[in-house]
């Protein structure tokens, strides 16, 4: 412990680090006269003072190099009051950088180049976001800046420094944006400007773009010319580009109707670099010229084209390796897999379309041709398409109204795998539903659901069957389950809205149809159902607004026009109601409801002569309905044409001799006009009334109901008419059996539009489209 010394606050922790032998003090060598003299001598030796010192110095100088003998960062200056600062922070901040002079030609050129490149990028980004006009504006601005850049370089005396890549990108982007905005002539001029500049090498491929523009303009000879020029200037090394140009040439020949030349192009592609589109187009060309054998050959070549996509099994996760499962989940829906799915889907679509097209042409019958296509597909890489082709065959039979063959074909799938069985059973259920064989439809709907519970079409069919049985709660559950499996199943959503409407759940029904309107923006049936539900809520302005949307899509629908007239009438706007009822009558002059309203409107407005033409039309439509003829006679009577009224009543009596109202008016008219026939008609009236009383007594006739035409005549007779010769007669006795023929507004029958749409709620338009594979 006696060798241990405690440090006190005044002790310097770093004391002793600067203590060393003065002989090694290199800082004092400048003041050492002997050392300086030794440096100046030719041999660099210090003059000897003593033997001992000389030996010591010589050994030290010659044996040790000139290096630091102190610790880094520690100097003797610490002992003289300077602070410890190894990083040099005590010297203060670094001086500011010298500002660049932007007025120099070099800086101006750099700034302009950056602006040009930025504008080209902004133009491309704007186009990718769908803003074609903004993209064109940016491209034009880039062109102006590029011209200013070229001028600046020429003024600086360095025209050789013009960046050709920048100028090429500016002009190419400008031409493309002109084409995107359908300014085709400006685009062609810009492309030609690039081609005329010999400094731009490899610009010949732009002739393909010019050919595309001429193709859009339907200038096929010039399009063909530029495609061929581009093909000549592209070397064989660019095989894919040459194939695409050849395909364009073939399509131009197709547009020109030169199928033989088109076949030559497509055959060359299929021999050098086969692809799905070329095989499909080649088959269509053979079909156009009616070559049966070459159609078969082209179809075989089409299904032999390799897809070059990975096996789907690699996207199935394994239960053993968690890391592998994570990778599988990551790549399952990536862009590459989506591209593979799109390519496979396109190939399947082309094969299905080709098979449907050539099946009736390659054999004597459609069924035989389709069977040949199915056999070819079964022996190819598209073997899973064979079942889809069989189902498509059944659907084709259905479209040809051959129901028995369709059912027979679909029933062969009952023992197939789950997916095919579900699809076939779904279509069978749909067929039986259309035939109103609901028991069979129910059986196959259950079979489809058992095979695939997640099939939204099968669930929709099951809901339809339950709906027909008026079990609306259960129907709603099936439609909801279909929507849970496929939120875009529009048929299920539409029928769910109808189910809520039948259950009087107006708000839920509105939610369904408004959601469906967001998916099907131009569906008139959806918009009409929204209007109908608002009408149920007695929100007539909203109902009218939605019906106006329907009219904007189908302006000539007479039923919707009539419904608009009815709603305006309920809302108290008679002028608008008259306008829409008149429009409806113009497009459909046989709608009795519209005819009746227009006739009554003219009677209310004291224009009975104009009402006659509508009731006469109703008489032509329903000649056995006496009420329309009575209305015609009443209009003549109210307009003051009593002779014509009398003749009309006589004609009515001749056709309907037992009509009491006609006889009453004949008695009145003959009495007031002083005619001799009054006694004859009075006798007939008493006889008919007596017979009516006898029938009432034996219960063969009911007097509790009156016809709608009689009520209309009563309302017509209730209006005051001047100068009638029989105003003084006792009208109360004759009017006793008459009531308002139109009745309260709420009791009027629904217009044809409502009946049409509601009667067809479960028709082909609503339910059938997705159940039949395209």
XYZ file of C-alpha atoms in Angstrom:
774
model
C 0.000 0.000 0.000
C 2.891 2.317 0.549
C 3.603 2.158 -3.181
C 0.018 3.155 -3.992
C -0.630 6.881 -4.486
C -4.129 8.295 -4.732
C -4.690 10.950 -7.393
C -6.038 14.223 -6.164
C -8.114 16.659 -8.158
C -5.123 18.946 -8.780
C -2.965 16.118 -10.239
C -2.613 16.051 -14.060
C -3.595 12.588 -15.334
C -1.380 13.013 -18.409
C 1.736 14.315 -16.568
C 4.935 12.533 -17.519
C 3.921 11.799 -21.127
C 6.119 14.666 -22.378
C 9.149 13.795 -20.278
C 12.008 12.456 -22.445
C 15.713 12.788 -23.001
C 16.629 16.264 -24.296
C 18.891 14.567 -26.771
C 15.826 13.408 -28.743
C 14.158 16.828 -28.807
C 13.705 17.371 -32.526
C 11.952 20.695 -32.067
C 15.180 22.312 -30.750
C 17.375 21.018 -33.596
C 16.885 24.237 -35.496
C 18.594 26.097 -32.654
C 21.359 23.504 -32.284
C 24.456 25.150 -33.891
C 26.420 21.958 -34.028
C 23.637 20.046 -35.733
C 23.124 22.765 -38.313
C 26.831 22.853 -39.063
C 26.938 19.094 -39.438
C 24.013 19.290 -41.911
C 25.893 21.793 -44.036
C 29.052 19.617 -44.322
C 29.482 17.272 -47.258
C 29.301 14.216 -45.057
C 26.603 15.443 -42.719
C 28.671 14.896 -39.545
C 28.652 17.078 -36.474
C 32.141 18.422 -35.564
C 33.537 16.382 -32.715
C 33.534 18.009 -29.287
C 34.465 14.982 -27.340
C 34.954 11.376 -28.183
C 32.197 10.171 -25.962
C 29.591 12.577 -27.330
C 30.583 11.943 -30.930
C 30.115 8.240 -30.602
C 26.812 8.692 -28.913
C 25.507 11.112 -31.504
C 26.708 9.116 -34.428
C 25.058 6.027 -33.134
C 21.792 7.812 -32.453
C 21.576 9.621 -35.769
C 22.663 6.802 -37.976
C 20.902 3.984 -36.127
C 17.403 5.609 -35.612
C 15.271 7.124 -38.366
C 13.731 10.558 -38.114
C 10.306 9.657 -36.589
C 8.103 11.113 -33.898
C 9.095 10.166 -30.374
C 5.893 11.397 -28.754
C 2.431 9.952 -28.517
C 0.074 11.091 -31.314
C -1.893 14.146 -30.349
C 0.189 15.022 -27.304
C 2.702 17.833 -27.590
C 4.759 19.750 -25.173
C 2.565 22.748 -25.818
C 0.124 21.304 -23.282
C 2.522 22.325 -20.615
C 2.342 25.824 -22.010
C -1.449 26.270 -21.638
C -2.856 24.941 -24.950
C -5.969 22.704 -24.864
C -6.152 19.117 -26.059
C -7.746 19.199 -29.565
C -6.829 16.124 -31.654
C -9.621 16.751 -34.280
C -8.831 20.390 -34.808
C -12.277 21.596 -33.751
C -10.895 24.759 -32.207
C -10.169 26.115 -35.686
C -13.869 26.866 -36.297
C -16.206 25.927 -39.211
C -14.913 25.315 -42.694
C -15.168 28.256 -45.044
C -18.228 28.182 -47.376
C -17.900 26.620 -50.810
C -17.287 28.974 -53.598
C -20.564 29.630 -55.488
C -20.715 28.506 -59.078
C -21.102 31.086 -61.698
C -24.256 30.130 -63.643
C -23.622 32.754 -66.271
C -20.866 30.789 -67.911
C -21.784 29.008 -71.175
C -20.864 25.617 -69.720
C -23.242 26.032 -66.768
C -26.079 27.251 -68.989
C -25.685 24.188 -71.200
C -25.738 21.824 -68.204
C -28.886 23.459 -66.775
C -30.702 23.276 -70.116
C -29.755 19.606 -70.592
C -31.163 18.759 -67.162
C -34.414 20.604 -67.898
C -34.826 18.775 -71.208
C -34.318 15.357 -69.629
C -36.678 16.187 -66.762
C -39.417 17.295 -69.163
C -39.119 14.080 -71.183
C -39.454 12.043 -67.977
C -42.471 14.075 -66.840
C -44.106 13.574 -70.236
C -43.667 9.798 -70.051
C -44.987 9.689 -66.480
C -48.037 11.760 -67.426
C -48.828 9.379 -70.285
C -48.480 6.346 -68.015
C -51.013 7.946 -65.652
C -53.512 8.454 -68.483
C -53.081 12.197 -68.954
C -52.360 12.333 -72.680
C -52.862 16.091 -73.035
C -50.418 16.897 -70.234
C -47.925 14.441 -71.713
C -48.118 16.253 -75.054
C -47.624 19.650 -73.428
C -44.531 18.392 -71.602
C -43.204 16.861 -74.827
C -43.646 20.167 -76.686
C -41.912 22.055 -73.891
C -39.030 19.565 -74.022
C -38.776 20.210 -77.766
C -38.564 23.996 -77.213
C -35.900 23.573 -74.535
C -33.937 21.217 -76.791
C -33.874 23.781 -79.597
C -32.646 26.401 -77.119
C -29.942 23.971 -76.002
C -28.724 23.436 -79.564
C -28.641 27.180 -80.124
C -26.678 27.705 -76.902
C -24.061 25.160 -77.930
C -23.704 26.793 -81.344
C -23.198 30.213 -79.694
C -20.545 28.764 -77.424
C -18.598 27.645 -80.455
C -18.917 23.932 -79.662
C -21.591 22.537 -81.986
C -19.840 19.178 -81.959
C -20.923 18.739 -78.323
C -24.627 18.353 -79.291
C -25.973 15.252 -77.545
C -27.672 13.154 -80.243
C -29.216 10.788 -77.701
C -31.014 13.652 -75.974
C -32.275 15.093 -79.241
C -33.447 11.654 -80.427
C -35.347 10.971 -77.199
C -37.037 14.403 -77.362
C -38.234 13.946 -80.951
C -39.315 10.343 -80.442
C -41.304 11.200 -77.321
C -42.951 14.127 -79.108
C -43.977 11.915 -82.038
C -45.360 9.258 -79.695
C -47.400 11.805 -77.750
C -48.827 13.217 -80.976
C -49.908 9.695 -81.907
C -51.400 9.086 -78.444
C -53.508 12.240 -78.841
C -54.620 11.089 -82.324
C -52.789 13.980 -83.979
C -51.622 11.578 -86.651
C -50.344 14.023 -89.257
C -48.138 15.814 -86.701
C -46.855 12.452 -85.503
C -45.996 11.384 -89.046
C -44.154 14.662 -89.672
C -42.108 14.224 -86.502
C -41.232 10.614 -87.319
C -40.177 11.721 -90.800
C -37.988 14.425 -89.249
C -36.146 11.738 -87.289
C -35.725 9.540 -90.354
C -34.365 12.432 -92.437
C -31.565 13.051 -89.931
C -28.709 10.788 -91.037
C -27.033 11.214 -87.649
C -29.695 9.008 -86.056
C -28.621 5.467 -86.752
C -31.051 2.555 -86.293
C -34.019 4.899 -86.812
C -35.473 2.634 -89.480
C -37.551 0.713 -86.907
C -39.668 3.854 -86.470
C -41.270 3.058 -89.807
C -43.236 0.431 -87.892
C -44.802 3.270 -85.882
C -45.649 5.102 -89.069
C -47.198 1.935 -90.463
C -49.320 1.620 -87.311
C -50.623 5.147 -87.799
C -51.557 4.489 -91.424
C -53.296 1.289 -90.274
C -55.396 3.318 -87.824
C -56.207 5.719 -90.639
C -57.249 2.660 -92.740
C -54.714 3.636 -95.384
C -53.725 0.002 -95.909
C -51.402 0.383 -98.922
C -49.202 2.916 -97.123
C -49.253 0.868 -93.914
C -48.080 -2.155 -95.895
C -45.366 -0.065 -97.570
C -43.903 1.166 -94.272
C -44.073 -2.281 -92.661
C -42.116 -3.748 -95.561
C -39.559 -0.909 -95.433
C -39.069 -1.511 -91.711
C -38.713 -5.252 -92.311
C -35.984 -4.612 -94.898
C -33.990 -2.390 -92.518
C -34.102 -4.744 -89.505
C -31.448 -7.457 -89.506
C -32.115 -11.145 -88.947
C -30.577 -10.881 -85.487
C -33.743 -9.176 -84.236
C -35.910 -12.230 -84.810
C -38.732 -11.241 -82.479
C -39.099 -7.800 -84.025
C -39.205 -9.241 -87.530
C -41.897 -11.712 -86.418
C -44.086 -8.916 -85.071
C -43.706 -6.912 -88.284
C -44.621 -9.973 -90.337
C -47.709 -10.397 -88.178
C -48.669 -6.765 -88.845
C -48.225 -7.334 -92.576
C -50.518 -10.345 -92.375
C -53.169 -8.319 -90.529
C -53.021 -5.590 -93.193
C -53.664 -8.205 -95.874
C -56.628 -9.479 -93.831
C -58.038 -5.945 -93.631
C -57.620 -5.637 -97.400
C -59.376 -8.976 -97.945
C -56.270 -10.546 -99.526
C -56.402 -13.772 -97.520
C -53.936 -15.655 -99.728
C -51.186 -13.076 -99.079
C -52.079 -13.052 -95.389
C -51.757 -16.849 -95.290
C -48.248 -16.546 -96.768
C -47.180 -14.194 -93.943
C -48.727 -16.290 -91.171
C -47.315 -19.534 -92.575
C -43.846 -18.002 -92.600
C -44.261 -17.009 -88.941
C -45.504 -20.475 -87.947
C -42.539 -22.098 -89.684
C -39.874 -19.794 -88.180
C -41.231 -18.631 -84.832
C -44.688 -20.101 -84.076
C -46.974 -18.260 -81.651
C -50.596 -18.415 -80.564
C -51.788 -15.275 -82.363
C -50.275 -16.256 -85.690
C -51.760 -19.755 -85.454
C -55.171 -18.328 -84.620
C -55.068 -15.838 -87.514
C -53.865 -18.523 -89.903
C -56.832 -20.724 -88.988
C -59.225 -17.806 -89.539
C -57.743 -17.153 -92.978
C -58.197 -20.794 -93.970
C -61.774 -20.564 -92.705
C -62.308 -17.435 -94.821
C -61.242 -19.240 -98.014
C -63.108 -22.422 -96.997
C -60.108 -24.809 -97.052
C -61.311 -27.660 -94.776
C -58.121 -29.743 -94.669
C -55.802 -26.820 -94.056
C -58.158 -25.645 -91.292
C -57.559 -28.943 -89.525
C -53.808 -28.661 -90.044
C -53.730 -25.075 -88.749
C -55.748 -26.077 -85.672
C -53.252 -28.845 -84.920
C -50.385 -26.368 -85.291
C -52.208 -23.956 -82.997
C -52.568 -26.437 -80.135
C -48.907 -27.497 -80.636
C -47.482 -24.023 -79.945
C -45.486 -24.181 -76.677
C -46.634 -21.723 -74.004
C -43.228 -21.546 -72.282
C -44.680 -21.152 -68.796
C -43.758 -22.909 -65.571
C -45.732 -25.714 -64.025
C -48.530 -24.573 -61.709
C -47.431 -27.144 -59.115
C -44.573 -24.940 -58.008
C -47.092 -22.434 -56.649
C -48.662 -25.036 -54.350
C -47.205 -24.612 -50.810
C -45.660 -27.636 -49.086
C -46.316 -28.447 -45.452
C -42.734 -29.353 -44.584
C -40.623 -26.283 -45.260
C -41.864 -22.944 -43.777
C -39.237 -20.984 -45.696
C -40.345 -22.524 -48.976
C -43.964 -21.705 -48.110
C -43.084 -18.051 -47.597
C -41.371 -17.926 -50.989
C -44.375 -19.608 -52.617
C -46.768 -17.088 -51.065
C -44.561 -14.243 -52.278
C -44.444 -15.399 -55.914
C -47.981 -16.793 -56.123
C -49.458 -13.479 -57.291
C -46.415 -11.643 -58.547
C -46.241 -9.980 -61.962
C -44.554 -12.961 -63.590
C -47.267 -15.380 -62.483
C -49.966 -12.940 -63.602
C -48.311 -12.709 -67.018
C -48.227 -16.512 -67.239
C -51.896 -16.740 -66.329
C -52.798 -14.103 -68.911
C -50.845 -15.943 -71.607
C -52.512 -19.237 -70.755
C -55.938 -17.614 -70.645
C -55.369 -16.002 -74.053
C -54.275 -19.341 -75.544
C -57.342 -21.120 -74.142
C -59.619 -18.399 -75.465
C -58.147 -18.643 -78.970
C -58.409 -22.439 -78.988
C -62.022 -22.397 -77.767
C -63.011 -19.739 -80.312
C -61.283 -21.568 -83.144
C -62.955 -24.876 -82.239
C -66.415 -23.264 -82.160
C -65.744 -21.556 -85.478
C -64.370 -24.444 -87.528
C -66.448 -27.277 -85.985
C -69.399 -26.871 -88.394
C -67.051 -26.339 -91.371
C -64.564 -29.226 -91.111
C -67.163 -32.017 -90.974
C -70.656 -32.672 -92.238
C -72.271 -31.721 -88.910
C -71.450 -29.476 -86.008
C -71.365 -32.337 -83.492
C -68.908 -34.400 -85.568
C -66.593 -31.434 -86.087
C -66.659 -30.570 -82.428
C -65.850 -34.179 -81.497
C -62.793 -34.058 -83.783
C -61.604 -30.848 -82.090
C -62.088 -32.442 -78.663
C -60.015 -35.487 -79.658
C -57.209 -33.270 -80.944
C -57.195 -31.235 -77.745
C -57.119 -34.365 -75.566
C -53.856 -35.426 -77.198
C -52.223 -31.991 -76.722
C -50.812 -29.973 -73.839
C -54.271 -28.423 -73.370
C -55.875 -31.668 -72.250
C -57.800 -29.901 -69.477
C -59.591 -27.858 -72.170
C -61.313 -30.971 -73.522
C -63.997 -30.892 -70.841
C -64.568 -27.178 -71.382
C -65.001 -27.824 -75.095
C -67.582 -30.509 -74.325
C -69.518 -28.091 -72.134
C -69.231 -25.439 -74.820
C -70.646 -27.950 -77.262
C -73.699 -28.319 -75.017
C -74.065 -24.548 -74.781
C -73.941 -24.300 -78.564
C -76.745 -26.862 -78.777
C -78.673 -24.713 -76.320
C -78.213 -21.616 -78.453
C -79.400 -23.586 -81.465
C -82.603 -24.405 -79.488
C -81.643 -28.089 -79.414
C -82.449 -28.564 -75.728
C -82.431 -32.367 -75.815
C -78.903 -32.582 -77.242
C -77.690 -29.965 -74.747
C -79.111 -31.906 -71.801
C -77.760 -35.200 -73.152
C -74.263 -33.752 -73.506
C -74.249 -32.170 -70.069
C -75.470 -35.327 -68.348
C -72.330 -37.163 -69.490
C -70.360 -35.105 -66.957
C -72.128 -36.456 -63.874
C -69.247 -38.862 -63.225
C -66.431 -36.479 -64.114
C -64.185 -34.611 -61.694
C -65.565 -32.068 -59.280
C -65.064 -28.859 -61.272
C -66.507 -30.175 -64.521
C -69.405 -31.869 -62.729
C -70.276 -28.609 -60.958
C -70.198 -26.627 -64.216
C -72.358 -29.148 -66.069
C -74.871 -29.434 -63.222
C -75.085 -25.631 -63.013
C -76.017 -25.369 -66.676
C -78.510 -28.227 -66.387
C -80.142 -26.500 -63.433
C -80.374 -23.321 -65.460
C -81.947 -25.109 -68.447
C -84.588 -26.802 -66.291
C -85.279 -23.501 -64.532
C -86.010 -21.834 -67.878
C -88.333 -24.703 -68.731
C -90.063 -24.163 -65.337
C -89.211 -27.710 -64.273
C -88.285 -26.522 -60.803
C -87.896 -29.992 -59.272
C -85.211 -31.005 -61.768
C -83.647 -27.556 -61.500
C -83.487 -27.952 -57.722
C -81.920 -31.421 -58.028
C -79.122 -30.286 -60.332
C -78.544 -27.131 -58.309
C -77.955 -29.325 -55.243
C -75.652 -31.558 -57.305
C -73.632 -28.533 -58.449
C -73.365 -27.217 -54.889
C -72.286 -30.616 -53.535
C -69.586 -30.847 -56.195
C -68.352 -27.301 -55.556
C -69.827 -25.348 -52.667
C -67.902 -22.260 -53.742
C -69.570 -22.089 -57.174
C -71.451 -18.743 -57.140
C -73.536 -19.644 -60.214
C -74.809 -22.824 -58.533
C -75.698 -20.884 -55.387
C -77.497 -18.265 -57.480
C -79.554 -20.943 -59.227
C -80.465 -22.475 -55.876
C -81.537 -19.066 -54.618
C -83.713 -18.576 -57.694
C -85.528 -21.853 -57.088
C -86.159 -20.975 -53.445
C -87.330 -17.511 -54.551
C -89.938 -19.065 -56.855
C -91.249 -20.983 -53.852
C -91.632 -17.591 -52.088
C -89.156 -18.552 -49.364
C -87.497 -15.182 -49.512
C -85.403 -15.466 -46.345
C -83.714 -18.644 -47.589
C -83.272 -17.174 -51.062
C -81.511 -14.153 -49.575
C -79.097 -16.450 -47.700
C -78.125 -18.294 -50.895
C -77.566 -15.022 -52.755
C -75.431 -13.720 -49.877
C -73.341 -16.886 -49.886
C -72.794 -16.528 -53.633
C -71.594 -12.970 -53.057
C -69.239 -14.110 -50.297
C -67.643 -16.510 -52.764
C -67.564 -13.975 -55.596
C -68.209 -10.352 -54.720
C -68.526 -9.505 -58.440
C -71.384 -11.958 -59.085
C -73.783 -9.342 -60.444
C -76.648 -11.814 -60.928
C -76.643 -12.750 -57.250
C -76.488 -9.086 -56.218
C -79.372 -8.154 -58.546
C -81.558 -11.002 -57.324
C -80.726 -10.219 -53.707
C -82.047 -6.697 -54.310
C -85.243 -8.135 -55.798
C -85.596 -10.448 -52.805
C -85.345 -7.515 -50.399
C -87.907 -5.696 -52.520
C -90.349 -8.607 -52.189
C -89.708 -8.679 -48.425
C -90.426 -4.914 -48.337
C -86.917 -4.208 -47.035
C -86.570 -1.083 -49.111
C -83.327 0.259 -47.638
C -81.486 -3.063 -48.029
C -82.761 -3.347 -51.593
C -81.545 0.169 -52.366
C -78.086 -0.681 -51.017
C -77.895 -3.706 -53.322
C -78.967 -1.877 -56.465
C -76.858 1.229 -55.830
C -73.819 -1.007 -55.265
C -74.683 -2.823 -58.487
C -75.046 0.503 -60.289
C -71.438 1.290 -59.383
C -70.434 -1.929 -61.158
C -72.843 -1.746 -64.122
C -73.001 1.972 -64.799
C -75.245 1.781 -67.897
C -77.625 -1.001 -66.851
C -81.128 0.368 -67.371
C -82.703 -2.456 -65.370
C -80.602 -1.619 -62.312
C -81.440 2.085 -62.535
C -85.121 1.276 -63.008
C -85.131 -0.886 -59.864
C -83.575 1.969 -57.881
C -86.346 4.269 -59.139
C -88.982 1.669 -58.262
C -87.684 1.388 -54.691
C -87.690 5.165 -54.270
C -91.273 5.108 -55.511
C -92.115 2.578 -52.798
C -90.647 5.038 -50.293
C -92.880 7.716 -51.863
C -89.751 9.718 -52.631
C -90.994 10.745 -56.051
C -88.296 13.351 -56.888
C -85.554 10.728 -56.432
C -87.549 8.182 -58.418
C -87.955 10.688 -61.239
C -84.233 11.499 -61.169
C -83.276 7.822 -61.573
C -85.818 7.334 -64.352
C -84.277 10.316 -66.130
C -80.958 8.420 -66.009
C -82.701 5.462 -67.629
C -84.027 7.733 -70.369
C -80.526 9.116 -70.971
C -79.415 5.575 -71.881
C -82.582 4.385 -73.671
C -84.453 7.534 -74.732
C -87.091 5.620 -76.737
C -88.315 3.151 -74.095
C -92.102 3.736 -74.066
C -92.673 1.946 -70.753
C -90.154 4.099 -68.883
C -91.602 7.232 -70.502
C -95.053 6.164 -69.319
C -93.722 5.569 -65.807
C -92.211 9.043 -65.797
C -95.580 10.436 -66.835
C -97.268 8.555 -63.998
C -94.792 9.863 -61.387
C -95.099 13.449 -62.605
C -98.881 13.030 -62.443
C -98.624 11.815 -58.841
C -96.297 14.712 -58.063
C -98.865 17.164 -59.433
C -96.939 18.269 -62.528
C -99.593 17.701 -65.206
C -97.680 19.398 -68.010
C -94.610 17.155 -67.582
C -96.874 14.121 -67.190
C -98.615 14.986 -70.459
C -95.250 15.420 -72.220
C -93.922 11.984 -71.209
C -97.220 10.212 -71.799
C -97.332 11.746 -75.286
C -93.753 10.586 -75.968
C -94.650 7.097 -74.777
C -97.700 7.054 -77.070
C -95.537 8.154 -79.994
C -93.205 5.156 -79.584
C -95.901 2.648 -78.533
C -99.403 3.699 -79.638
C -100.986 0.465 -78.354
C -100.484 0.967 -74.599
C -104.032 1.084 -73.212
C -102.943 2.726 -69.943
C -101.287 5.608 -71.810
C -104.243 5.953 -74.194
C -106.673 6.099 -71.284
C -104.646 8.763 -69.442
C -104.283 10.957 -72.531
C -108.002 10.696 -73.301
C -108.937 11.597 -69.732
C -106.450 14.496 -69.775
C -108.049 16.035 -72.864
C -111.485 15.643 -71.261
C -110.262 17.377 -68.090
C -108.874 20.234 -70.180
C -112.188 20.513 -72.127
C -110.730 19.274 -75.444
C -113.109 16.390 -76.007
C -112.583 16.387 -79.767
C -108.886 15.468 -79.236
C -109.816 12.748 -76.771
C -111.897 10.989 -79.442
C -108.853 9.841 -81.454
C -107.345 8.111 -78.410
C -110.545 6.275 -77.464
C -111.097 5.263 -81.082
C -107.595 3.717 -81.072
C -108.477 1.898 -77.848
C -111.587 0.590 -79.626
C -109.398 -0.815 -82.394
C -107.118 -2.485 -79.851
C -109.923 -3.903 -77.686
C -113.023 -4.116 -79.929
C -114.914 -6.275 -77.436
C -114.625 -3.716 -74.641
C -117.772 -1.597 -74.735
C -116.354 1.060 -72.418
C -114.087 2.558 -75.132
C -116.988 2.945 -77.553
C -119.134 4.517 -74.816
C -116.286 6.992 -74.185
C -116.179 7.892 -77.890
C -119.947 8.524 -77.889
C -119.691 10.553 -74.685
C -116.941 12.728 -76.228
C -119.167 13.445 -79.221
C -122.024 14.298 -76.847
C -119.934 16.645 -74.699
C -118.454 18.398 -77.742
C -121.993 19.212 -78.940
C -122.073 16.791 -81.879
C -125.329 15.121 -80.773
C -126.119 13.542 -84.109
C -122.736 11.778 -84.195
C -123.196 10.780 -80.575
C -126.631 9.281 -81.377
C -125.207 7.309 -84.301
C -122.391 6.011 -82.127
C -124.793 4.920 -79.400
C -126.912 3.141 -81.998
C -123.841 1.262 -83.273
C -122.971 0.298 -79.721
C -126.510 -0.935 -79.129
C -126.335 -3.000 -82.298
C -123.119 -4.674 -81.089
C -124.061 -4.862 -77.407
C -127.892 -4.987 -77.284
C -127.987 -5.744 -73.555
C -125.842 -2.837 -72.437
C -127.980 -0.797 -70.037
C -125.889 2.377 -70.108
C -126.056 2.619 -73.878
C -129.869 2.264 -73.778
C -130.147 4.936 -71.079
C -128.219 7.423 -73.188
C -130.273 6.523 -76.260
C -133.492 7.174 -74.316
C -132.176 10.509 -73.059
C -130.848 11.676 -76.431
C -134.010 10.652 -78.297
C -136.182 12.347 -75.663
C -134.254 15.628 -75.721
C -133.975 15.596 -79.504
C -137.698 14.684 -79.935
C -137.120 11.510 -81.910
C -139.754 8.822 -82.409
C -137.377 5.961 -81.453
C -137.570 6.985 -77.794
C -140.423 4.585 -77.024
C -138.626 1.682 -78.676
C -135.435 2.250 -76.685
C -137.405 2.855 -73.488
C -139.162 -0.518 -73.904
C -135.822 -2.255 -74.529
C -134.333 -0.536 -71.485
C -137.123 -1.751 -69.219
C -136.799 -5.264 -70.610
C -133.027 -5.349 -70.046
C -133.374 -3.913 -66.541
C -136.029 -6.540 -65.759
C -133.712 -9.291 -66.959
C -130.951 -7.844 -64.829
C -133.164 -7.927 -61.767
C -134.065 -11.557 -62.457
C -130.381 -12.464 -62.786
C -129.580 -10.682 -59.564
C -132.338 -12.545 -57.786
C -131.015 -15.938 -58.861
C -127.442 -14.894 -58.114
C -126.211 -15.080 -61.660
C -125.081 -11.505 -61.774
C -123.294 -9.274 -59.299
C -124.097 -5.605 -59.165
C -121.334 -4.758 -56.698
C -118.690 -4.103 -59.341
C -118.730 -1.577 -62.124
C -116.444 -1.370 -65.080
C -113.642 1.105 -65.306
C -115.112 2.532 -68.501
C -118.392 3.298 -66.715
C -116.489 5.212 -64.035
C -114.700 7.220 -66.697
C -118.020 8.121 -68.359
C -119.341 9.193 -64.967
C -116.383 11.509 -64.469
C -116.812 12.894 -67.971
C -120.489 13.586 -67.314
C -119.651 15.323 -64.042
C -117.924 18.186 -65.889
C -120.171 21.166 -66.707
C -121.023 21.501 -70.387
C -122.933 24.464 -71.744
C -125.770 24.342 -74.279
C -126.580 20.683 -73.737
C -130.221 20.060 -74.771
C -130.824 17.637 -71.929
C -129.261 19.576 -68.970
C -132.629 19.848 -67.354
C -133.158 16.086 -67.238
C -132.896 14.136 -64.040
C -129.243 13.137 -64.279
C -128.971 11.747 -60.773
C -131.024 8.731 -61.637
C -128.881 7.966 -64.683
C -125.582 8.672 -62.910
C -126.250 6.436 -59.945
C -124.037 3.580 -61.232
C -121.089 5.754 -62.286
C -117.899 6.503 -60.365
C -114.580 8.104 -61.299
C -113.260 5.882 -64.105
C -109.655 6.720 -63.263
C -110.124 6.118 -59.563
C -107.678 7.428 -56.982
C -104.229 7.915 -58.406
C -102.753 5.288 -56.097
C -105.131 2.644 -57.485
C -104.073 3.036 -61.093
C -102.528 -0.058 -62.662
C -98.747 -0.155 -62.874
C -97.298 0.901 -66.196
C -95.926 -1.529 -68.696
C -92.313 -0.851 -67.671
C -92.863 -2.099 -64.143
C -94.739 -5.133 -65.338
C -92.156 -5.866 -67.992
C -89.199 -5.723 -65.658
C -90.819 -7.450 -62.712
C -92.270 -10.218 -64.876
C -88.781 -10.824 -66.239
C -87.005 -10.611 -62.923
C -85.616 -14.089 -63.307
C -85.304 -14.177 -67.063
C -82.273 -14.631 -69.262
C -80.955 -11.099 -68.840
C -80.670 -11.292 -65.077
C -79.608 -14.865 -64.397
C -78.404 -16.594 -67.466
C -75.357 -14.725 -68.686
C -72.756 -16.023 -66.255
C -74.212 -19.526 -66.074
C -73.425 -20.190 -69.704
C -69.662 -20.231 -70.377
C -68.624 -17.959 -73.183
